[in-house]
PDB file of C-alpha atoms in Angstrom:
ATOM      1  CA  ASP A  26      -1.569 -10.879  28.031  1.00 58.00           C
ATOM      2  CA  ALA A  27      -3.218  -9.086  25.156  1.00 67.00           C
ATOM      3  CA  ASP A  28      -1.401  -9.070  21.828  1.00 91.00           C
ATOM      4  CA  VAL A  29      -2.385  -5.479  21.018  1.00 95.00           C
ATOM      5  CA  THR A  30      -2.630  -2.955  23.836  1.00 96.00           C
ATOM      6  CA  GLN A  31      -3.791   0.632  23.795  1.00 97.00           C
ATOM      7  CA  THR A  32      -3.270   3.371  26.364  1.00 97.00           C
ATOM      8  CA  PRO A  33      -5.153   5.140  27.725  1.00 96.00           C
ATOM      9  CA  ARG A  34      -8.445   3.252  27.517  1.00 95.00           C
ATOM     10  CA  ASN A  35     -10.445   6.383  28.223  1.00 96.00           C
ATOM     11  CA  ARG A  36      -9.502  10.037  27.928  1.00 96.00           C
ATOM     12  CA  ILE A  37     -11.290  13.326  28.422  1.00 97.00           C
ATOM     13  CA  THR A  38      -9.588  16.436  27.108  1.00 96.00           C
ATOM     14  CA  LYS A  39     -10.405  20.010  26.218  1.00 97.00           C
ATOM     15  CA  THR A  40     -10.525  21.717  22.863  1.00 97.00           C
ATOM     16  CA  GLY A  41      -7.076  22.832  21.750  1.00 97.00           C
ATOM     17  CA  LYS A  42      -5.125  20.371  23.850  1.00 97.00           C
ATOM     18  CA  ARG A  43      -2.524  18.041  22.343  1.00 96.00           C
ATOM     19  CA  ILE A  44      -2.966  14.403  23.210  1.00 96.00           C
ATOM     20  CA  MET A  45      -1.288  11.138  22.281  1.00 97.00           C
ATOM     21  CA  LEU A  46      -2.786   7.688  22.061  1.00 98.00           C
ATOM     22  CA  GLU A  47      -0.358   4.802  22.224  1.00 98.00           C
ATOM     23  CA  CYS A  48      -0.433   1.329  20.759  1.00 98.00           C
ATOM     24  CA  SER A  49       1.887  -1.603  21.403  1.00 97.00           C
ATOM     25  CA  GLN A  50       1.845  -5.096  19.935  1.00 96.00           C
ATOM     26  CA  THR A  51       3.592  -8.343  20.722  1.00 95.00           C
ATOM     27  CA  LYS A  52       2.567 -10.205  17.565  1.00 90.00           C
ATOM     28  CA  GLY A  53       5.756  -9.326  15.697  1.00 90.00           C
ATOM     29  CA  HIS A  54       3.738  -7.781  12.872  1.00 90.00           C
ATOM     30  CA  ASP A  55       5.175  -5.177  10.543  1.00 89.00           C
ATOM     31  CA  ARG A  56       1.890  -3.486   9.650  1.00 90.00           C
ATOM     32  CA  MET A  57       0.012  -1.236  12.031  1.00 93.00           C
ATOM     33  CA  TYR A  58      -3.123   0.880  11.603  1.00 94.00           C
ATOM     34  CA  TRP A  59      -5.135   3.548  13.389  1.00 96.00           C
ATOM     35  CA  TYR A  60      -8.910   3.718  12.916  1.00 96.00           C
ATOM     36  CA  ARG A  61     -11.677   5.763  14.416  1.00 97.00           C
ATOM     37  CA  GLN A  62     -15.172   4.412  14.971  1.00 95.00           C
ATOM     38  CA  ASP A  63     -18.235   6.612  15.029  1.00 93.00           C
ATOM     39  CA  PRO A  64     -21.814   5.345  15.464  1.00 87.00           C
ATOM     40  CA  GLY A  65     -23.347   4.514  12.106  1.00 86.00           C
ATOM     41  CA  LEU A  66     -20.133   5.163  10.198  1.00 89.00           C
ATOM     42  CA  GLY A  67     -18.189   1.981  10.838  1.00 90.00           C
ATOM     43  CA  LEU A  68     -14.403   2.162  11.018  1.00 93.00           C
ATOM     44  CA  ARG A  69     -12.448   4.719   9.054  1.00 93.00           C
ATOM     45  CA  LEU A  70      -8.710   4.537   8.502  1.00 93.00           C
ATOM     46  CA  ILE A  71      -6.648   7.441   9.827  1.00 96.00           C
ATOM     47  CA  TYR A  72      -3.045   6.332   9.204  1.00 95.00           C
ATOM     48  CA  TYR A  73      -1.217   3.125   8.495  1.00 92.00           C
ATOM     49  CA  SER A  74       2.372   1.973   8.567  1.00 92.00           C
ATOM     50  CA  PHE A  75       3.868  -1.020   6.774  1.00 88.00           C
ATOM     51  CA  ASP A  76       7.195  -0.773   8.570  1.00 88.00           C
ATOM     52  CA  VAL A  77       9.130   1.648  10.767  1.00 91.00           C
ATOM     53  CA  LYS A  78      10.117   3.870   7.853  1.00 92.00           C
ATOM     54  CA  ASP A  79       6.800   3.718   6.017  1.00 91.00           C
ATOM     55  CA  ILE A  80       3.897   5.950   7.106  1.00 94.00           C
ATOM     56  CA  ASN A  81       0.833   6.579   4.973  1.00 92.00           C
ATOM     57  CA  LYS A  82      -2.285   8.685   5.281  1.00 93.00           C
ATOM     58  CA  GLY A  83      -5.655   7.013   5.387  1.00 91.00           C
ATOM     59  CA  GLU A  84      -9.002   8.464   4.395  1.00 88.00           C
ATOM     60  CA  ILE A  85      -9.360  10.880   7.347  1.00 94.00           C
ATOM     61  CA  SER A  86      -5.843  11.971   8.357  1.00 95.00           C
ATOM     62  CA  ASP A  87      -6.495  15.727   8.728  1.00 95.00           C
ATOM     63  CA  GLY A  88      -5.954  16.864  12.312  1.00 95.00           C
ATOM     64  CA  TYR A  89      -3.953  13.751  13.203  1.00 97.00           C
ATOM     65  CA  SER A  90      -0.306  12.715  13.109  1.00 97.00           C
ATOM     66  CA  VAL A  91       1.468   9.468  13.890  1.00 97.00           C
ATOM     67  CA  SER A  92       4.829   8.174  14.972  1.00 97.00           C
ATOM     68  CA  ARG A  93       6.208   4.655  14.483  1.00 96.00           C
ATOM     69  CA  GLN A  94       8.771   4.504  17.230  1.00 92.00           C
ATOM     70  CA  ALA A  95       9.596   0.836  16.740  1.00 94.00           C
ATOM     71  CA  GLN A  96       8.160  -2.196  15.024  1.00 94.00           C
ATOM     72  CA  ALA A  97       5.980  -2.786  18.063  1.00 95.00           C
ATOM     73  CA  LYS A  98       4.835   0.792  18.766  1.00 97.00           C
ATOM     74  CA  PHE A  99       2.609   3.137  16.798  1.00 97.00           C
ATOM     75  CA  SER A 100       1.305   6.357  18.361  1.00 98.00           C
ATOM     76  CA  LEU A 101      -1.487   8.644  17.223  1.00 98.00           C
ATOM     77  CA  SER A 102      -1.451  12.345  18.112  1.00 98.00           C
ATOM     78  CA  LEU A 103      -4.132  14.982  17.982  1.00 96.00           C
ATOM     79  CA  GLU A 104      -2.151  18.216  17.732  1.00 92.00           C
ATOM     80  CA  SER A 105      -5.052  20.458  18.730  1.00 96.00           C
ATOM     81  CA  ALA A 106      -8.100  18.443  19.717  1.00 96.00           C
ATOM     82  CA  ILE A 107     -11.559  19.530  18.580  1.00 97.00           C
ATOM     83  CA  PRO A 108     -14.981  18.191  19.651  1.00 96.00           C
ATOM     84  CA  ASN A 109     -15.655  16.326  16.387  1.00 95.00           C
ATOM     85  CA  GLN A 110     -12.644  14.151  17.149  1.00 97.00           C
ATOM     86  CA  THR A 111     -14.670  12.609  19.943  1.00 97.00           C
ATOM     87  CA  ALA A 112     -14.769   8.940  18.962  1.00 97.00           C
ATOM     88  CA  LEU A 113     -13.584   5.432  19.723  1.00 96.00           C
ATOM     89  CA  TYR A 114     -10.066   4.869  18.391  1.00 97.00           C
ATOM     90  CA  PHE A 115      -8.669   1.482  17.485  1.00 96.00           C
ATOM     91  CA  CYS A 116      -5.179   0.314  16.731  1.00 96.00           C
ATOM     92  CA  ALA A 117      -4.726  -2.821  14.624  1.00 94.00           C
ATOM     93  CA  THR A 118      -1.879  -4.922  13.295  1.00 92.00           C
ATOM     94  CA  SER A 119      -1.441  -7.422  10.493  1.00 88.00           C
ATOM     95  CA  GLY A 120       1.311  -9.598   9.151  1.00 81.00           C
ATOM     96  CA  SER A 121       3.213  -9.007   5.939  1.00 67.00           C
ATOM     97  CA  GLY A 122       4.952 -11.006   3.289  1.00 52.00           C
ATOM     98  CA  GLY A 123       2.011 -13.252   2.627  1.00 49.00           C
ATOM     99  CA  PRO A 124      -0.882 -12.917   0.219  1.00 48.00           C
ATOM    100  CA  VAL A 125      -3.277 -10.041   0.450  1.00 53.00           C
ATOM    101  CA  GLY A 126      -6.197 -10.537   2.757  1.00 55.00           C
ATOM    102  CA  GLU A 127      -4.205 -10.759   5.965  1.00 73.00           C
ATOM    103  CA  THR A 128      -6.277 -10.771   9.133  1.00 82.00           C
ATOM    104  CA  GLN A 129      -6.107  -7.618  11.219  1.00 87.00           C
ATOM    105  CA  TYR A 130      -5.840  -7.890  14.994  1.00 91.00           C
ATOM    106  CA  PHE A 131      -7.401  -5.102  17.011  1.00 93.00           C
ATOM    107  CA  GLY A 132      -6.654  -3.528  20.323  1.00 95.00           C
ATOM    108  CA  PRO A 133      -9.426  -2.883  22.870  1.00 93.00           C
ATOM    109  CA  GLY A 134      -9.888   0.736  21.842  1.00 95.00           C
ATOM    110  CA  THR A 135      -9.482   4.178  23.384  1.00 97.00           C
ATOM    111  CA  ARG A 136     -12.607   6.173  24.064  1.00 96.00           C
ATOM    112  CA  LEU A 137     -11.831   9.878  23.595  1.00 97.00           C
ATOM    113  CA  LEU A 138     -14.063  12.761  24.595  1.00 97.00           C
ATOM    114  CA  VAL A 139     -13.111  16.276  23.544  1.00 97.00           C
ATOM    115  CA  LEU A 140     -14.973  18.990  25.416  1.00 96.00           C
TER     116      LEU A 140
ATOM    117  CA  ALA B  29     -12.376   1.744  -5.285  1.00 69.00           C
ATOM    118  CA  GLN B  30     -13.852  -1.244  -3.565  1.00 77.00           C
ATOM    119  CA  SER B  31     -16.609  -0.905  -1.010  1.00 86.00           C
ATOM    120  CA  VAL B  32     -19.101  -2.905   1.011  1.00 91.00           C
ATOM    121  CA  THR B  33     -22.705  -2.196   1.877  1.00 95.00           C
ATOM    122  CA  GLN B  34     -24.385  -3.747   4.875  1.00 96.00           C
ATOM    123  CA  LEU B  35     -28.160  -3.830   4.680  1.00 94.00           C
ATOM    124  CA  GLY B  36     -29.761  -2.918   7.969  1.00 92.00           C
ATOM    125  CA  SER B  37     -27.989  -1.076  10.758  1.00 93.00           C
ATOM    126  CA  HIS B  38     -30.000  -3.081  13.321  1.00 96.00           C
ATOM    127  CA  VAL B  39     -31.301  -6.643  13.094  1.00 97.00           C
ATOM    128  CA  SER B  40     -33.355  -8.403  15.748  1.00 97.00           C
ATOM    129  CA  VAL B  41     -33.895 -12.153  15.920  1.00 97.00           C
ATOM    130  CA  SER B  42     -35.344 -14.454  18.535  1.00 97.00           C
ATOM    131  CA  GLU B  43     -33.081 -16.827  20.415  1.00 97.00           C
ATOM    132  CA  GLY B  44     -32.905 -20.067  18.430  1.00 97.00           C
ATOM    133  CA  ALA B  45     -33.894 -18.428  15.142  1.00 97.00           C
ATOM    134  CA  LEU B  46     -31.823 -18.079  11.991  1.00 97.00           C
ATOM    135  CA  VAL B  47     -29.387 -15.183  11.859  1.00 98.00           C
ATOM    136  CA  LEU B  48     -28.905 -13.539   8.465  1.00 98.00           C
ATOM    137  CA  LEU B  49     -26.758 -10.423   8.100  1.00 98.00           C
ATOM    138  CA  ARG B  50     -26.457  -9.059   4.594  1.00 97.00           C
ATOM    139  CA  CYS B  51     -23.379  -7.705   2.877  1.00 96.00           C
ATOM    140  CA  ASN B  52     -22.867  -6.708  -0.734  1.00 95.00           C
ATOM    141  CA  TYR B  53     -19.543  -5.668  -2.185  1.00 92.00           C
ATOM    142  CA  SER B  54     -18.368  -3.775  -5.196  1.00 88.00           C
ATOM    143  CA  SER B  55     -15.167  -4.862  -6.837  1.00 75.00           C
ATOM    144  CA  SER B  56     -13.761  -5.087 -10.328  1.00 69.00           C
ATOM    145  CA  VAL B  57     -11.561  -8.025  -9.374  1.00 71.00           C
ATOM    146  CA  PRO B  58     -12.086 -11.029  -7.101  1.00 69.00           C
ATOM    147  CA  PRO B  59     -11.943  -9.586  -3.615  1.00 79.00           C
ATOM    148  CA  TYR B  60     -10.940 -10.872  -0.243  1.00 86.00           C
ATOM    149  CA  LEU B  61     -13.899 -10.539   2.115  1.00 90.00           C
ATOM    150  CA  PHE B  62     -14.149 -10.597   5.884  1.00 92.00           C
ATOM    151  CA  TRP B  63     -16.666 -10.586   8.681  1.00 96.00           C
ATOM    152  CA  TYR B  64     -15.550  -9.102  11.989  1.00 95.00           C
ATOM    153  CA  VAL B  65     -17.500  -9.035  15.250  1.00 96.00           C
ATOM    154  CA  GLN B  66     -17.339  -6.444  18.010  1.00 95.00           C
ATOM    155  CA  TYR B  67     -18.689  -7.417  21.414  1.00 93.00           C
ATOM    156  CA  PRO B  68     -19.605  -4.613  23.826  1.00 89.00           C
ATOM    157  CA  ASN B  69     -16.592  -2.646  25.038  1.00 85.00           C
ATOM    158  CA  GLN B  70     -14.162  -4.707  23.004  1.00 88.00           C
ATOM    159  CA  GLY B  71     -12.152  -4.404  19.824  1.00 90.00           C
ATOM    160  CA  LEU B  72     -13.010  -6.221  16.623  1.00 92.00           C
ATOM    161  CA  GLN B  73     -12.147  -9.863  16.082  1.00 92.00           C
ATOM    162  CA  LEU B  74     -12.217 -11.923  12.935  1.00 92.00           C
ATOM    163  CA  LEU B  75     -15.211 -14.235  12.457  1.00 95.00           C
ATOM    164  CA  LEU B  76     -14.256 -15.571   9.033  1.00 93.00           C
ATOM    165  CA  LYS B  77     -12.698 -14.610   5.745  1.00 90.00           C
ATOM    166  CA  TYR B  78     -12.967 -15.529   2.082  1.00 88.00           C
ATOM    167  CA  THR B  79      -9.736 -15.661   0.107  1.00 81.00           C
ATOM    168  CA  SER B  80     -10.856 -17.308  -3.165  1.00 75.00           C
ATOM    169  CA  ALA B  81     -10.793 -20.887  -1.967  1.00 74.00           C
ATOM    170  CA  ALA B  82     -14.135 -22.505  -1.078  1.00 84.00           C
ATOM    171  CA  THR B  83     -17.144 -20.244  -1.589  1.00 89.00           C
ATOM    172  CA  LEU B  84     -18.746 -21.390   1.672  1.00 94.00           C
ATOM    173  CA  VAL B  85     -16.619 -20.240   4.541  1.00 93.00           C
ATOM    174  CA  LYS B  86     -17.034 -21.475   8.089  1.00 94.00           C
ATOM    175  CA  GLY B  87     -16.020 -19.288  10.986  1.00 93.00           C
ATOM    176  CA  ILE B  88     -16.006 -19.278  14.735  1.00 93.00           C
ATOM    177  CA  ASN B  89     -19.063 -19.643  16.979  1.00 93.00           C
ATOM    178  CA  GLY B  90     -21.112 -21.471  14.337  1.00 96.00           C
ATOM    179  CA  PHE B  91     -21.175 -18.652  11.795  1.00 97.00           C
ATOM    180  CA  GLU B  92     -20.673 -19.136   8.087  1.00 97.00           C
ATOM    181  CA  ALA B  93     -20.816 -17.016   4.963  1.00 97.00           C
ATOM    182  CA  GLU B  94     -21.213 -17.779   1.294  1.00 94.00           C
ATOM    183  CA  PHE B  95     -19.443 -15.885  -1.463  1.00 93.00           C
ATOM    184  CA  LYS B  96     -21.782 -15.407  -4.432  1.00 92.00           C
ATOM    185  CA  LYS B  97     -20.050 -13.697  -7.306  1.00 89.00           C
ATOM    186  CA  SER B  98     -23.220 -13.436  -9.420  1.00 90.00           C
ATOM    187  CA  GLU B  99     -24.935 -11.505  -6.632  1.00 92.00           C
ATOM    188  CA  THR B 100     -21.781  -9.732  -5.358  1.00 92.00           C
ATOM    189  CA  SER B 101     -22.818 -10.845  -1.895  1.00 94.00           C
ATOM    190  CA  PHE B 102     -21.192 -12.295   1.191  1.00 95.00           C
ATOM    191  CA  HIS B 103     -24.035 -12.767   3.663  1.00 97.00           C
ATOM    192  CA  LEU B 104     -23.370 -14.049   7.176  1.00 98.00           C
ATOM    193  CA  THR B 105     -25.581 -16.749   8.651  1.00 98.00           C
ATOM    194  CA  LYS B 106     -25.990 -18.848  11.765  1.00 98.00           C
ATOM    195  CA  PRO B 107     -28.703 -21.515  12.034  1.00 97.00           C
ATOM    196  CA  SER B 108     -29.641 -20.849  15.645  1.00 97.00           C
ATOM    197  CA  ALA B 109     -29.059 -17.571  17.453  1.00 97.00           C
ATOM    198  CA  HIS B 110     -27.736 -17.500  20.993  1.00 96.00           C
ATOM    199  CA  MET B 111     -27.943 -14.639  23.443  1.00 96.00           C
ATOM    200  CA  SER B 112     -24.151 -14.371  23.367  1.00 96.00           C
ATOM    201  CA  ASP B 113     -24.305 -13.484  19.656  1.00 97.00           C
ATOM    202  CA  ALA B 114     -25.547  -9.998  20.486  1.00 97.00           C
ATOM    203  CA  ALA B 115     -22.859  -7.727  19.076  1.00 97.00           C
ATOM    204  CA  GLU B 116     -22.025  -5.478  16.154  1.00 96.00           C
ATOM    205  CA  TYR B 117     -20.929  -7.169  12.952  1.00 97.00           C
ATOM    206  CA  PHE B 118     -18.788  -5.617  10.252  1.00 96.00           C
ATOM    207  CA  CYS B 119     -18.358  -6.805   6.706  1.00 95.00           C
ATOM    208  CA  ALA B 120     -15.084  -5.758   5.097  1.00 92.00           C
ATOM    209  CA  VAL B 121     -13.250  -6.040   1.787  1.00 88.00           C
ATOM    210  CA  SER B 122      -9.550  -5.998   1.108  1.00 82.00           C
ATOM    211  CA  ASP B 123      -8.826  -3.153  -1.251  1.00 67.00           C
ATOM    212  CA  LEU B 124      -6.342  -4.663  -3.666  1.00 61.00           C
ATOM    213  CA  ASP B 125      -5.837  -1.291  -5.314  1.00 60.00           C
ATOM    214  CA  ARG B 126      -4.803   0.355  -2.076  1.00 57.00           C
ATOM    215  CA  ASP B 127      -1.983  -1.663  -0.577  1.00 62.00           C
ATOM    216  CA  ASP B 128      -4.067  -4.422   0.905  1.00 62.00           C
ATOM    217  CA  LYS B 129      -5.925  -2.190   3.317  1.00 74.00           C
ATOM    218  CA  ILE B 130      -9.339  -3.249   4.588  1.00 82.00           C
ATOM    219  CA  ILE B 131     -12.459  -1.225   3.856  1.00 86.00           C
ATOM    220  CA  PHE B 132     -15.162  -1.699   6.468  1.00 91.00           C
ATOM    221  CA  GLY B 133     -18.911  -1.489   6.122  1.00 93.00           C
ATOM    222  CA  LYS B 134     -20.906   0.642   8.525  1.00 94.00           C
ATOM    223  CA  GLY B 135     -21.845  -2.289  10.714  1.00 95.00           C
ATOM    224  CA  THR B 136     -24.995  -4.155  11.723  1.00 97.00           C
ATOM    225  CA  ARG B 137     -25.974  -4.417  15.353  1.00 96.00           C
ATOM    226  CA  LEU B 138     -27.543  -7.791  16.115  1.00 97.00           C
ATOM    227  CA  HIS B 139     -30.103  -7.952  18.916  1.00 97.00           C
ATOM    228  CA  ILE B 140     -31.191 -11.301  20.305  1.00 97.00           C
ATOM    229  CA  LEU B 141     -34.711 -11.470  21.732  1.00 96.00           C
ATOM    230  CA  PRO B 142     -35.417 -13.961  24.525  1.00 93.00           C
TER     231      PRO B 142
END
């Protein structure tokens, strides 16, 4: 079984709708991240969480919110979806307590289309 | 803030030829550097990382990268390309000023020609 899972894998929604993307991990990691990938732009960080009570904005958090329901679960919400949020979304996890430079482990991605 | 620049959004090489993907970083302190690979319809996975030990880092699938402080570079190489190497490759730096988050480059798509 995959260590980092994302649901749904594909989603089509309409402008103005609220949607939630979910991420679960079985690696026992404290740190979790949400990125979006757009062609030619690489990956950009939306939100990150270093533990259940610690949530931080990334470089492109406007229009998004997150919830860390448990150590293993980190959800991303689009409160009112707009077309320029059409992208590939990735969840990632990494360990903590060690030196900086921890490897991040990625889920398979959620492809979102906002009409 | 730290950043990475990948030279060339697309690189094409013939099967069996040398693969060279270029990455330059900016950092005021010794960074931690990574190369990730993304195969079609998959998430990213770590190829290799530099964490201030040996400057030549060996990764999976025959890839390696050399940290050159004087050139602020961390280029990825493989002596002989295989068709299965076709993927998108991301260079990344650990931003020590920003809680150990990773800053990704824009990616280089590697095409392998038969």
